[in-house]
Amino acid sequence: MPLDAKALAQALAKSPGASPEGLQTTHSLLCRREAAAFQRAALEEAGTLVVACTQEARLFAALNEETAGARPMAERPIRFVNIRETGGWARDAAQATPKIAALLAAAQLPPPEPVPTVGYASAGRTLVVGPAEAASRAATLLGDALEVSLLVERPGGALPQPRDQAVHTGRLVRLSGWLGAFEAEWESDNPIDADLCTRCNACVAACPEGAIGLDYQVDLELCRAHRACVRVCEAAGAIDFERGPVRHSERFDLVLDLRPAPAFTMHQPPQGYLHTGSDERKLMEAVLQLRDLVGEFDKPRFFRYQHRLCAHSRNEQIGCTACMDVCSARAIRSDASAKGRSKNDLQPAGGIVVEPHLCVGCGACTTVCPSGALTYAAPGPAHQGKRLQTLLATYARAGGKDAALLLHSEGAGQRLVHELGRAARLDKSMNGVPARVIPVALWHTASVGLDLWLAAIAQGASQVWVLLTDEEAPEYREALSDQMAIAQSVLAGLGYAGEHFRLFEARDARDLPALDAALRALPAQGVAQAASFAAQADKRPTLELAIDHLRQGAPRLPVPDEIALPAPGAPFGSLQVDTERCTLCLACVGACPEAALADNPERPQLKFIEKNCVQCGLCASTCPEDAIQLVPRLLLADEGRARKEMRVLNEAQPFACVRCGKPFGTLRAIENMLSKLSGHAAFQGAAAERLKMCSDCRVIDIHRNTAEVRITDL
């Protein structure tokens, strides 16, 4: 592949942590021949050691260990980056120098800050659920490494004569938990107790209908109640037709499910649970995985949750449910109920609960969260934003134009990108990864969303594309599509021409020609001057910085006062208040989790700051008069200042206390209350008059009248 070392050195000279001296002389492109050069670099004390070859990563890691005086990888990690399949083997590889420089610069960035971990402990107690023969065979494959128990769900097949494993019979009614902590519950209703059965086969021989097989269960559809089996089993007492259904529960570390339908139907089942059905290949893969799942394990705690920002619920009213709707692991549940809260609990009722043991780190919840209450933490937005900014800045500094970021997973997505590069090397009809397309590997493609997409466009990207594979659940596709529609609406409203965001789908090598053609899409219009801001740790500040820069450089002049945004999922918007129905009870103010709504202590007013609104809908669901509607939009009037300023949505004439004259409510609210209570027996005479008083005067009036009554009695 073509490689311009001098141009790369110049482009990397200003990159964070760059050490371009090693690029001044071009080595052989056959990296295995450069073992000596690698060992000399490994002996250097300072700088980041980057190897632009992923194919021989194992070789170079071994060389580092064998080089006397070289620091171990635990102290100075070696960064491996692919520049061959991602650009060097493309049809336009001669123009790929800016992209190669960008990839090398990003590889030199410091690693992200470590995050807390989530621990698992497995002793190997394994439950195998399925038909007798299939379960027994799986137990044989696992028995030397794990403690296996069988749950045979229905009659049929045969169990081995030796009792090498615990055998249960019945129907699995509940399975919950995760690796090391599964709770299984099953119901047994067969006349034969598998635990008491000695497998002497006397009942099998005695049954005239052949209703009992070598699975040692009674097929009740064949049984004609001769009860010969009961008589021959008298000593063991394992057969009882009068026994009612019995529930059993037990704890397991691992579960292998051989049934046609899985116990967990979500896209991402809990770790430690494997479903194979009758697929022989899947069974062998599952056996190999299960044998390795004994011991203590940990994984990153992928998310950060800030309860104070959560817009899910307030006062048992439900607002935003975006995170729960998109979670393919069902790791998020509502905590909307206020019941059970202690008086000393400083955390208000409501919000969500994320079970970290079930979370698989897809990050989709953080992408759709409008408030930033959920943030992806491994790595965080600030680190990921720095990485994207480094790629774009280095690419532009090296003379690159119209950069398109291709976000893909580190697993299936990365394999497809590399296969595309290899295909272009061998098949002249293929173009490979274009010089302007910069692949960006993520733990999961759903972990980066609207804030970093728009920030990347503001920082010089022409387009942001996301490559989806079989790893992504259907919920992710829908969520990413909705978020891209919002981002595209913002750019189109500002006058940026072209399609800036797109989802590409590919599953295997058969989809490579279509992916190859899709990556040749024309560039979209970008910013005239790239932004220099850094992505923030929280979503909303990054969005504000990106939108401000995009608005300032908008091609469409004058900039529109507002841009309508598609629903659902719009993180910005206004409220439309029906002033004829609104009584200014201000229940919506107390429900708003983002301080977008406020009152006025001096007079009856409902105030609103549009920048704070996340369109969660809590105000609308709380309003007793159904007077509030959400209006998804991006307000840009007055150079963007209008959305940051407080404005009045509704105000009313105050009602003055009939005793002291102090305003304490609105005229409409008091009149509505008097009208509704006019026929009530408890609110007649003096009691009705007290409704027109403020709270202080009401107390004074009650005590005065009580004292007068007591004097009269005396």
PDB file of C-alpha atoms in Angstrom, residues 375-624:
ATOM      1  CA  THR A 375     -24.521   8.668  30.499  1.00  0.00           C
ATOM      2  CA  TYR A 376     -22.310   6.076  28.851  1.00  0.00           C
ATOM      3  CA  ALA A 377     -19.226   5.651  31.013  1.00  0.00           C
ATOM      4  CA  ALA A 378     -16.906   3.184  29.271  1.00  0.00           C
ATOM      5  CA  PRO A 379     -15.623   5.457  27.841  1.00  0.00           C
ATOM      6  CA  GLY A 380     -17.454   8.648  28.770  1.00  0.00           C
ATOM      7  CA  PRO A 381     -18.659  11.299  26.294  1.00  0.00           C
ATOM      8  CA  ALA A 382     -15.726  13.606  26.999  1.00  0.00           C
ATOM      9  CA  HIS A 383     -13.165  10.951  26.067  1.00  0.00           C
ATOM     10  CA  GLN A 384     -15.161   9.750  23.062  1.00  0.00           C
ATOM     11  CA  GLY A 385     -15.614  13.349  21.925  1.00  0.00           C
ATOM     12  CA  LYS A 386     -11.874  13.978  22.258  1.00  0.00           C
ATOM     13  CA  ARG A 387     -11.218  10.945  20.094  1.00  0.00           C
ATOM     14  CA  LEU A 388     -13.586  12.104  17.348  1.00  0.00           C
ATOM     15  CA  GLN A 389     -12.187  15.640  17.485  1.00  0.00           C
ATOM     16  CA  THR A 390      -8.609  14.326  17.201  1.00  0.00           C
ATOM     17  CA  LEU A 391      -9.545  12.242  14.159  1.00  0.00           C
ATOM     18  CA  LEU A 392     -11.227  15.181  12.438  1.00  0.00           C
ATOM     19  CA  ALA A 393      -8.589  17.784  13.333  1.00  0.00           C
ATOM     20  CA  THR A 394      -5.672  15.604  12.206  1.00  0.00           C
ATOM     21  CA  TYR A 395      -7.487  14.621   9.025  1.00  0.00           C
ATOM     22  CA  ALA A 396      -8.096  18.291   8.157  1.00  0.00           C
ATOM     23  CA  ARG A 397      -4.546  19.314   9.075  1.00  0.00           C
ATOM     24  CA  ALA A 398      -3.213  16.684   6.666  1.00  0.00           C
ATOM     25  CA  GLY A 399      -5.280  18.158   3.843  1.00  0.00           C
ATOM     26  CA  GLY A 400      -8.291  15.864   4.017  1.00  0.00           C
ATOM     27  CA  LYS A 401     -11.690  17.054   2.810  1.00  0.00           C
ATOM     28  CA  ASP A 402     -15.297  16.017   3.505  1.00  0.00           C
ATOM     29  CA  ALA A 403     -14.565  13.527   6.277  1.00  0.00           C
ATOM     30  CA  ALA A 404     -17.238  10.901   6.917  1.00  0.00           C
ATOM     31  CA  LEU A 405     -17.113   9.070  10.244  1.00  0.00           C
ATOM     32  CA  LEU A 406     -18.174   5.413  10.027  1.00  0.00           C
ATOM     33  CA  LEU A 407     -19.139   4.260  13.528  1.00  0.00           C
ATOM     34  CA  HIS A 408     -19.078   0.480  13.911  1.00  0.00           C
ATOM     35  CA  SER A 409     -18.819  -2.110  16.665  1.00  0.00           C
ATOM     36  CA  GLU A 410     -15.533  -3.604  17.792  1.00  0.00           C
ATOM     37  CA  GLY A 411     -16.927  -7.049  16.973  1.00  0.00           C
ATOM     38  CA  ALA A 412     -18.968  -7.840  13.870  1.00  0.00           C
ATOM     39  CA  GLY A 413     -18.762  -4.294  12.533  1.00  0.00           C
ATOM     40  CA  GLN A 414     -14.976  -4.193  12.629  1.00  0.00           C
ATOM     41  CA  ARG A 415     -14.748  -7.601  10.955  1.00  0.00           C
ATOM     42  CA  LEU A 416     -16.931  -6.382   8.083  1.00  0.00           C
ATOM     43  CA  VAL A 417     -14.842  -3.232   7.594  1.00  0.00           C
ATOM     44  CA  HIS A 418     -11.668  -5.313   7.437  1.00  0.00           C
ATOM     45  CA  GLU A 419     -13.296  -7.819   5.079  1.00  0.00           C
ATOM     46  CA  LEU A 420     -14.266  -4.931   2.812  1.00  0.00           C
ATOM     47  CA  GLY A 421     -10.626  -3.823   2.666  1.00  0.00           C
ATOM     48  CA  ARG A 422      -9.455  -7.330   1.842  1.00  0.00           C
ATOM     49  CA  ALA A 423     -12.154  -7.720  -0.797  1.00  0.00           C
ATOM     50  CA  ALA A 424     -10.957  -4.553  -2.523  1.00  0.00           C
ATOM     51  CA  ARG A 425      -7.428  -5.972  -2.564  1.00  0.00           C
ATOM     52  CA  LEU A 426      -8.557  -9.117  -4.381  1.00  0.00           C
ATOM     53  CA  ASP A 427     -11.583  -7.966  -6.385  1.00  0.00           C
ATOM     54  CA  LYS A 428     -11.016  -5.082  -8.792  1.00  0.00           C
ATOM     55  CA  SER A 429     -14.758  -4.374  -8.900  1.00  0.00           C
ATOM     56  CA  MET A 430     -14.683  -3.383  -5.218  1.00  0.00           C
ATOM     57  CA  ASN A 431     -13.535   0.040  -4.037  1.00  0.00           C
ATOM     58  CA  GLY A 432     -12.872  -0.656  -0.354  1.00  0.00           C
ATOM     59  CA  VAL A 433     -13.115   1.930   2.416  1.00  0.00           C
ATOM     60  CA  PRO A 434     -12.869   5.349   0.683  1.00  0.00           C
ATOM     61  CA  ALA A 435     -10.105   7.755   1.601  1.00  0.00           C
ATOM     62  CA  ARG A 436     -12.576  10.204   3.126  1.00  0.00           C
ATOM     63  CA  VAL A 437     -14.339   7.573   5.297  1.00  0.00           C
ATOM     64  CA  ILE A 438     -12.766   7.219   8.751  1.00  0.00           C
ATOM     65  CA  PRO A 439     -13.800   4.014  10.570  1.00  0.00           C
ATOM     66  CA  VAL A 440     -14.369   4.462  14.315  1.00  0.00           C
ATOM     67  CA  ALA A 441     -14.648   1.314  16.439  1.00  0.00           C
ATOM     68  CA  LEU A 442     -17.016   1.494  19.424  1.00  0.00           C
ATOM     69  CA  TRP A 443     -17.877  -1.060  22.087  1.00  0.00           C
ATOM     70  CA  HIS A 444     -21.396  -0.726  20.715  1.00  0.00           C
ATOM     71  CA  THR A 445     -22.753   1.453  17.932  1.00  0.00           C
ATOM     72  CA  ALA A 446     -25.760   2.562  20.012  1.00  0.00           C
ATOM     73  CA  SER A 447     -23.522   4.145  22.665  1.00  0.00           C
ATOM     74  CA  VAL A 448     -22.905   7.355  20.666  1.00  0.00           C
ATOM     75  CA  GLY A 449     -25.813   9.606  19.812  1.00  0.00           C
ATOM     76  CA  LEU A 450     -27.160  13.037  19.014  1.00  0.00           C
ATOM     77  CA  ASP A 451     -24.741  15.097  21.117  1.00  0.00           C
ATOM     78  CA  LEU A 452     -21.539  13.629  19.663  1.00  0.00           C
ATOM     79  CA  TRP A 453     -22.996  13.351  16.153  1.00  0.00           C
ATOM     80  CA  LEU A 454     -23.788  17.068  16.002  1.00  0.00           C
ATOM     81  CA  ALA A 455     -20.514  17.905  17.759  1.00  0.00           C
ATOM     82  CA  ALA A 456     -18.639  15.970  15.050  1.00  0.00           C
ATOM     83  CA  ILE A 457     -20.425  17.907  12.299  1.00  0.00           C
ATOM     84  CA  ALA A 458     -19.596  21.174  14.087  1.00  0.00           C
ATOM     85  CA  GLN A 459     -15.952  20.061  14.363  1.00  0.00           C
ATOM     86  CA  GLY A 460     -15.618  19.467  10.640  1.00  0.00           C
ATOM     87  CA  ALA A 461     -17.203  16.154   9.689  1.00  0.00           C
ATOM     88  CA  SER A 462     -19.247  16.087   6.514  1.00  0.00           C
ATOM     89  CA  GLN A 463     -21.251  13.043   7.570  1.00  0.00           C
ATOM     90  CA  VAL A 464     -21.719  10.587  10.418  1.00  0.00           C
ATOM     91  CA  TRP A 465     -22.684   7.046   9.430  1.00  0.00           C
ATOM     92  CA  VAL A 466     -23.465   4.056  11.643  1.00  0.00           C
ATOM     93  CA  LEU A 467     -22.879   0.467  10.504  1.00  0.00           C
ATOM     94  CA  LEU A 468     -25.394  -1.995  11.955  1.00  0.00           C
ATOM     95  CA  THR A 469     -24.953  -5.768  12.063  1.00  0.00           C
ATOM     96  CA  ASP A 470     -26.781  -8.679  13.679  1.00  0.00           C
ATOM     97  CA  GLU A 471     -25.385  -7.498  17.015  1.00  0.00           C
ATOM     98  CA  GLU A 472     -27.906  -4.651  17.129  1.00  0.00           C
ATOM     99  CA  ALA A 473     -31.405  -5.312  18.450  1.00  0.00           C
ATOM    100  CA  PRO A 474     -34.432  -4.008  16.499  1.00  0.00           C
ATOM    101  CA  GLU A 475     -34.957  -1.443  19.271  1.00  0.00           C
ATOM    102  CA  TYR A 476     -31.526   0.042  18.544  1.00  0.00           C
ATOM    103  CA  ARG A 477     -32.258   0.471  14.860  1.00  0.00           C
ATOM    104  CA  GLU A 478     -35.496   2.312  15.576  1.00  0.00           C
ATOM    105  CA  ALA A 479     -33.921   4.501  18.261  1.00  0.00           C
ATOM    106  CA  LEU A 480     -30.898   5.440  16.123  1.00  0.00           C
ATOM    107  CA  SER A 481     -33.161   6.165  13.169  1.00  0.00           C
ATOM    108  CA  ASP A 482     -35.333   8.486  15.278  1.00  0.00           C
ATOM    109  CA  GLN A 483     -32.283  10.290  16.684  1.00  0.00           C
ATOM    110  CA  MET A 484     -30.800  10.722  13.202  1.00  0.00           C
ATOM    111  CA  ALA A 485     -34.075  12.199  11.958  1.00  0.00           C
ATOM    112  CA  ILE A 486     -33.839  14.811  14.717  1.00  0.00           C
ATOM    113  CA  ALA A 487     -30.197  15.608  13.948  1.00  0.00           C
ATOM    114  CA  GLN A 488     -30.907  15.846  10.222  1.00  0.00           C
ATOM    115  CA  SER A 489     -33.863  18.168  10.860  1.00  0.00           C
ATOM    116  CA  VAL A 490     -31.577  20.550  12.756  1.00  0.00           C
ATOM    117  CA  LEU A 491     -28.995  20.682   9.958  1.00  0.00           C
ATOM    118  CA  ALA A 492     -31.585  20.903   7.179  1.00  0.00           C
ATOM    119  CA  GLY A 493     -33.370  23.687   9.027  1.00  0.00           C
ATOM    120  CA  LEU A 494     -30.121  25.637   9.213  1.00  0.00           C
ATOM    121  CA  GLY A 495     -29.559  25.190   5.482  1.00  0.00           C
ATOM    122  CA  TYR A 496     -26.798  22.557   5.452  1.00  0.00           C
ATOM    123  CA  ALA A 497     -27.400  20.657   2.209  1.00  0.00           C
ATOM    124  CA  GLY A 498     -27.219  16.918   1.743  1.00  0.00           C
ATOM    125  CA  GLU A 499     -27.726  13.817   3.887  1.00  0.00           C
ATOM    126  CA  HIS A 500     -25.500  14.023   6.935  1.00  0.00           C
ATOM    127  CA  PHE A 501     -26.621  10.917   8.827  1.00  0.00           C
ATOM    128  CA  ARG A 502     -27.345   7.395   7.635  1.00  0.00           C
ATOM    129  CA  LEU A 503     -27.650   3.858   8.951  1.00  0.00           C
ATOM    130  CA  PHE A 504     -25.919   1.119   6.942  1.00  0.00           C
ATOM    131  CA  GLU A 505     -26.884  -2.517   7.490  1.00  0.00           C
ATOM    132  CA  ALA A 506     -24.638  -5.488   6.713  1.00  0.00           C
ATOM    133  CA  ARG A 507     -24.577  -8.982   8.175  1.00  0.00           C
ATOM    134  CA  ASP A 508     -21.898 -10.960   6.371  1.00  0.00           C
ATOM    135  CA  ALA A 509     -19.671 -11.033   3.279  1.00  0.00           C
ATOM    136  CA  ARG A 510     -22.707 -11.278   1.003  1.00  0.00           C
ATOM    137  CA  ASP A 511     -23.600  -7.696   1.957  1.00  0.00           C
ATOM    138  CA  LEU A 512     -20.148  -6.281   1.171  1.00  0.00           C
ATOM    139  CA  PRO A 513     -20.938  -5.160  -2.416  1.00  0.00           C
ATOM    140  CA  ALA A 514     -23.932  -3.147  -1.174  1.00  0.00           C
ATOM    141  CA  LEU A 515     -21.851  -1.650   1.661  1.00  0.00           C
ATOM    142  CA  ASP A 516     -19.046  -0.866  -0.785  1.00  0.00           C
ATOM    143  CA  ALA A 517     -21.475   1.061  -3.000  1.00  0.00           C
ATOM    144  CA  ALA A 518     -23.128   2.853  -0.062  1.00  0.00           C
ATOM    145  CA  LEU A 519     -19.803   4.193   1.222  1.00  0.00           C
ATOM    146  CA  ARG A 520     -19.349   5.991  -2.096  1.00  0.00           C
ATOM    147  CA  ALA A 521     -22.178   8.398  -1.260  1.00  0.00           C
ATOM    148  CA  LEU A 522     -21.619  12.054  -2.112  1.00  0.00           C
ATOM    149  CA  PRO A 523     -20.429  14.358   0.695  1.00  0.00           C
ATOM    150  CA  ALA A 524     -22.885  16.615   2.488  1.00  0.00           C
ATOM    151  CA  GLN A 525     -22.332  20.288   3.213  1.00  0.00           C
ATOM    152  CA  GLY A 526     -20.285  20.881   6.356  1.00  0.00           C
ATOM    153  CA  VAL A 527     -19.256  23.909   8.382  1.00  0.00           C
ATOM    154  CA  ALA A 528     -17.013  26.541   6.864  1.00  0.00           C
ATOM    155  CA  GLN A 529     -14.857  26.625  10.000  1.00  0.00           C
ATOM    156  CA  ALA A 530     -14.461  23.706  12.368  1.00  0.00           C
ATOM    157  CA  ALA A 531     -15.385  24.269  15.999  1.00  0.00           C
ATOM    158  CA  SER A 532     -12.713  24.021  18.681  1.00  0.00           C
ATOM    159  CA  PHE A 533     -14.912  23.230  21.697  1.00  0.00           C
ATOM    160  CA  ALA A 534     -14.448  19.972  23.584  1.00  0.00           C
ATOM    161  CA  ALA A 535     -17.278  17.561  24.256  1.00  0.00           C
ATOM    162  CA  GLN A 536     -18.548  17.781  27.814  1.00  0.00           C
ATOM    163  CA  ALA A 537     -19.223  15.039  30.329  1.00  0.00           C
ATOM    164  CA  ASP A 538     -22.971  15.746  30.172  1.00  0.00           C
ATOM    165  CA  LYS A 539     -25.132  15.602  27.063  1.00  0.00           C
ATOM    166  CA  ARG A 540     -27.014  18.913  27.206  1.00  0.00           C
ATOM    167  CA  PRO A 541     -23.945  21.228  27.405  1.00  0.00           C
ATOM    168  CA  THR A 542     -22.379  19.456  24.410  1.00  0.00           C
ATOM    169  CA  LEU A 543     -25.606  19.851  22.440  1.00  0.00           C
ATOM    170  CA  GLU A 544     -25.748  23.554  23.273  1.00  0.00           C
ATOM    171  CA  LEU A 545     -22.155  24.108  22.118  1.00  0.00           C
ATOM    172  CA  ALA A 546     -22.726  22.188  18.882  1.00  0.00           C
ATOM    173  CA  ILE A 547     -25.999  23.926  18.043  1.00  0.00           C
ATOM    174  CA  ASP A 548     -24.561  27.377  18.749  1.00  0.00           C
ATOM    175  CA  HIS A 549     -21.637  26.746  16.389  1.00  0.00           C
ATOM    176  CA  LEU A 550     -23.849  25.276  13.682  1.00  0.00           C
ATOM    177  CA  ARG A 551     -26.231  28.220  13.984  1.00  0.00           C
ATOM    178  CA  GLN A 552     -23.418  30.781  13.741  1.00  0.00           C
ATOM    179  CA  GLY A 553     -22.130  29.201  10.525  1.00  0.00           C
ATOM    180  CA  ALA A 554     -25.535  28.389   9.069  1.00  0.00           C
ATOM    181  CA  PRO A 555     -25.639  28.590   5.247  1.00  0.00           C
ATOM    182  CA  ARG A 556     -29.281  29.684   5.355  1.00  0.00           C
ATOM    183  CA  LEU A 557     -29.676  33.361   6.149  1.00  0.00           C
ATOM    184  CA  PRO A 558     -31.528  34.675   7.921  1.00  0.00           C
ATOM    185  CA  VAL A 559     -31.515  31.798  10.368  1.00  0.00           C
ATOM    186  CA  PRO A 560     -35.111  30.635  10.980  1.00  0.00           C
ATOM    187  CA  ASP A 561     -36.676  31.514  14.325  1.00  0.00           C
ATOM    188  CA  GLU A 562     -37.472  27.880  14.971  1.00  0.00           C
ATOM    189  CA  ILE A 563     -37.021  24.419  13.488  1.00  0.00           C
ATOM    190  CA  ALA A 564     -39.757  21.828  13.900  1.00  0.00           C
ATOM    191  CA  LEU A 565     -38.399  18.531  15.218  1.00  0.00           C
ATOM    192  CA  PRO A 566     -39.872  15.080  14.638  1.00  0.00           C
ATOM    193  CA  ALA A 567     -41.337  13.183  17.553  1.00  0.00           C
ATOM    194  CA  PRO A 568     -40.783  10.906  19.361  1.00  0.00           C
ATOM    195  CA  GLY A 569     -37.462  11.447  21.025  1.00  0.00           C
ATOM    196  CA  ALA A 570     -36.990  15.182  20.433  1.00  0.00           C
ATOM    197  CA  PRO A 571     -34.888  16.526  23.329  1.00  0.00           C
ATOM    198  CA  PHE A 572     -35.911  20.150  22.719  1.00  0.00           C
ATOM    199  CA  GLY A 573     -39.227  21.911  22.540  1.00  0.00           C
ATOM    200  CA  SER A 574     -41.788  24.260  23.927  1.00  0.00           C
ATOM    201  CA  LEU A 575     -45.118  23.935  25.720  1.00  0.00           C
ATOM    202  CA  GLN A 576     -48.492  25.101  24.516  1.00  0.00           C
ATOM    203  CA  VAL A 577     -50.754  26.059  27.420  1.00  0.00           C
ATOM    204  CA  ASP A 578     -54.517  26.369  26.969  1.00  0.00           C
ATOM    205  CA  THR A 579     -55.037  29.537  28.978  1.00  0.00           C
ATOM    206  CA  GLU A 580     -58.803  29.007  29.013  1.00  0.00           C
ATOM    207  CA  ARG A 581     -58.407  25.715  30.870  1.00  0.00           C
ATOM    208  CA  CYS A 582     -55.289  26.447  32.951  1.00  0.00           C
ATOM    209  CA  THR A 583     -56.133  27.489  36.517  1.00  0.00           C
ATOM    210  CA  LEU A 584     -52.508  28.228  37.412  1.00  0.00           C
ATOM    211  CA  CYS A 585     -52.547  25.560  40.098  1.00  0.00           C
ATOM    212  CA  LEU A 586     -48.797  25.191  39.319  1.00  0.00           C
ATOM    213  CA  ALA A 587     -48.811  21.409  39.748  1.00  0.00           C
ATOM    214  CA  CYS A 588     -46.711  21.300  36.568  1.00  0.00           C
ATOM    215  CA  VAL A 589     -43.992  23.391  38.226  1.00  0.00           C
ATOM    216  CA  GLY A 590     -43.587  20.841  40.993  1.00  0.00           C
ATOM    217  CA  ALA A 591     -43.543  17.989  38.482  1.00  0.00           C
ATOM    218  CA  CYS A 592     -40.895  19.434  36.145  1.00  0.00           C
ATOM    219  CA  PRO A 593     -37.578  17.655  36.824  1.00  0.00           C
ATOM    220  CA  GLU A 594     -35.463  20.060  34.754  1.00  0.00           C
ATOM    221  CA  ALA A 595     -36.495  23.442  36.220  1.00  0.00           C
ATOM    222  CA  ALA A 596     -37.959  24.414  32.858  1.00  0.00           C
ATOM    223  CA  LEU A 597     -41.166  25.590  34.560  1.00  0.00           C
ATOM    224  CA  ALA A 598     -41.277  28.110  37.381  1.00  0.00           C
ATOM    225  CA  ASP A 599     -43.762  30.265  39.243  1.00  0.00           C
ATOM    226  CA  ASN A 600     -43.663  33.895  40.364  1.00  0.00           C
ATOM    227  CA  PRO A 601     -43.876  34.440  44.120  1.00  0.00           C
ATOM    228  CA  GLU A 602     -45.269  37.944  43.543  1.00  0.00           C
ATOM    229  CA  ARG A 603     -48.181  37.160  41.245  1.00  0.00           C
ATOM    230  CA  PRO A 604     -49.985  34.224  39.551  1.00  0.00           C
ATOM    231  CA  GLN A 605     -47.707  33.380  36.631  1.00  0.00           C
ATOM    232  CA  LEU A 606     -46.410  30.253  34.899  1.00  0.00           C
ATOM    233  CA  LYS A 607     -42.895  30.834  33.554  1.00  0.00           C
ATOM    234  CA  PHE A 608     -40.826  28.739  31.161  1.00  0.00           C
ATOM    235  CA  ILE A 609     -37.174  28.390  30.075  1.00  0.00           C
ATOM    236  CA  GLU A 610     -37.183  26.483  26.791  1.00  0.00           C
ATOM    237  CA  LYS A 611     -33.516  25.508  26.916  1.00  0.00           C
ATOM    238  CA  ASN A 612     -34.191  23.353  29.982  1.00  0.00           C
ATOM    239  CA  CYS A 613     -37.179  21.478  28.558  1.00  0.00           C
ATOM    240  CA  VAL A 614     -36.499  17.868  27.586  1.00  0.00           C
ATOM    241  CA  GLN A 615     -40.051  17.138  26.349  1.00  0.00           C
ATOM    242  CA  CYS A 616     -40.561  14.411  28.956  1.00  0.00           C
ATOM    243  CA  GLY A 617     -44.295  15.136  29.229  1.00  0.00           C
ATOM    244  CA  LEU A 618     -44.467  15.076  33.043  1.00  0.00           C
ATOM    245  CA  CYS A 619     -46.085  18.501  33.079  1.00  0.00           C
ATOM    246  CA  ALA A 620     -48.792  17.353  30.664  1.00  0.00           C
ATOM    247  CA  SER A 621     -49.513  14.113  32.555  1.00  0.00           C
ATOM    248  CA  THR A 622     -49.622  15.970  35.876  1.00  0.00           C
ATOM    249  CA  CYS A 623     -51.899  18.830  34.766  1.00  0.00           C
ATOM    250  CA  PRO A 624     -55.392  18.187  36.223  1.00  0.00           C
TER     251      PRO A 624
END
